[in-house]
């Protein structure tokens, strides 16, 4: 199995394929880091979502990530 990155930034058009990719990463054990970002490139909405590997060793960057909810 390939080495898992502790941090990933996934980007793409805001469509069903993007949501399937994010869902697959969540199923693998990644967790969102912060809120998604959206922009418009003149033709379509493009989304970005940062994700962290939930099983990173204690003390490793991204190991204990909390996001503010308000």
Short mmCIF file of C-alpha atoms in Angstrom, two decimals:
data_model
loop_
_atom_site.label_atom_id
_atom_site.label_comp_id
_atom_site.label_asym_id
_atom_site.label_seq_id
_atom_site.Cartn_x
_atom_site.Cartn_y
_atom_site.Cartn_z
CA UNK A 1 0.00 0.00 0.00
CA UNK A 2 1.26 3.50 -0.81
CA UNK A 3 2.37 5.73 2.06
CA UNK A 4 -0.47 7.88 3.34
CA UNK A 5 0.18 11.59 3.43
CA UNK A 6 -0.76 13.21 6.74
CA UNK A 7 -2.08 16.22 4.82
CA UNK A 8 -3.85 16.46 1.47
CA UNK A 9 -5.43 19.31 -0.42
CA UNK A 10 -8.01 18.03 -2.86
CA UNK A 11 -9.31 20.37 -5.54
CA UNK A 12 -11.63 20.16 -8.52
CA UNK A 13 -14.90 21.27 -10.03
CA UNK A 14 -17.67 21.32 -7.43
CA UNK A 15 -19.55 18.34 -8.83
CA UNK A 16 -20.56 14.80 -7.92
CA UNK A 17 -17.13 13.42 -8.89
CA UNK A 18 -15.43 15.80 -6.42
CA UNK A 19 -17.84 14.76 -3.67
CA UNK A 20 -17.17 11.07 -4.43
CA UNK A 21 -13.40 11.66 -4.15
CA UNK A 22 -13.81 13.44 -0.80
CA UNK A 23 -16.19 10.71 0.42
CA UNK A 24 -13.67 8.00 -0.52
CA UNK A 25 -10.90 9.81 1.38
CA UNK A 26 -13.18 10.12 4.43
CA UNK A 27 -13.88 6.38 4.21
CA UNK A 28 -10.10 5.75 4.17
CA UNK A 29 -9.67 7.63 7.46
CA UNK A 30 -8.95 11.21 6.40
CA UNK A 31 -10.79 14.01 8.22
CA UNK A 32 -11.55 17.54 7.00
CA UNK A 33 -9.18 20.25 8.18
CA UNK A 34 -11.09 23.50 8.16
CA UNK A 35 -13.88 24.50 5.84
CA UNK A 36 -13.93 23.93 2.10
CA UNK A 37 -13.00 26.85 -0.15
CA UNK A 38 -14.89 27.76 -3.31
CA UNK A 39 -14.01 29.99 -6.22
CA UNK A 40 -15.36 30.66 -9.71
CA UNK A 41 -12.94 30.33 -12.61
CA UNK A 42 -15.19 32.07 -15.14
CA UNK A 43 -16.84 28.84 -16.22
CA UNK A 44 -17.48 26.74 -13.12
CA UNK A 45 -17.25 26.63 -9.34
CA UNK A 46 -14.00 25.03 -8.17
CA UNK A 47 -13.78 23.54 -4.67
CA UNK A 48 -10.82 22.81 -2.40
CA UNK A 49 -10.83 20.77 0.80
CA UNK A 50 -7.87 20.18 3.09
CA UNK A 51 -7.81 16.77 4.77
CA UNK A 52 -5.59 15.23 7.43
CA UNK A 53 -4.93 11.57 8.15
CA UNK A 54 -6.80 10.84 11.37
CA UNK A 55 -4.34 8.15 12.50
CA UNK A 56 -1.18 10.27 12.48
CA UNK A 57 1.14 9.47 15.42
CA UNK A 58 0.65 11.58 18.55
CA UNK A 59 2.76 14.71 18.35
CA UNK A 60 3.06 14.56 14.57
CA UNK A 61 1.96 17.65 12.64
CA UNK A 62 -1.75 17.30 11.95
CA UNK A 63 -2.19 14.54 14.55
CA UNK A 64 -4.64 16.39 16.81
CA UNK A 65 -6.51 18.75 14.56
CA UNK A 66 -9.59 20.52 15.77
CA UNK A 67 -11.70 22.94 13.81
CA UNK A 68 -13.74 25.75 15.29
CA UNK A 69 -17.46 25.51 14.77
CA UNK A 70 -19.64 28.48 15.21
#
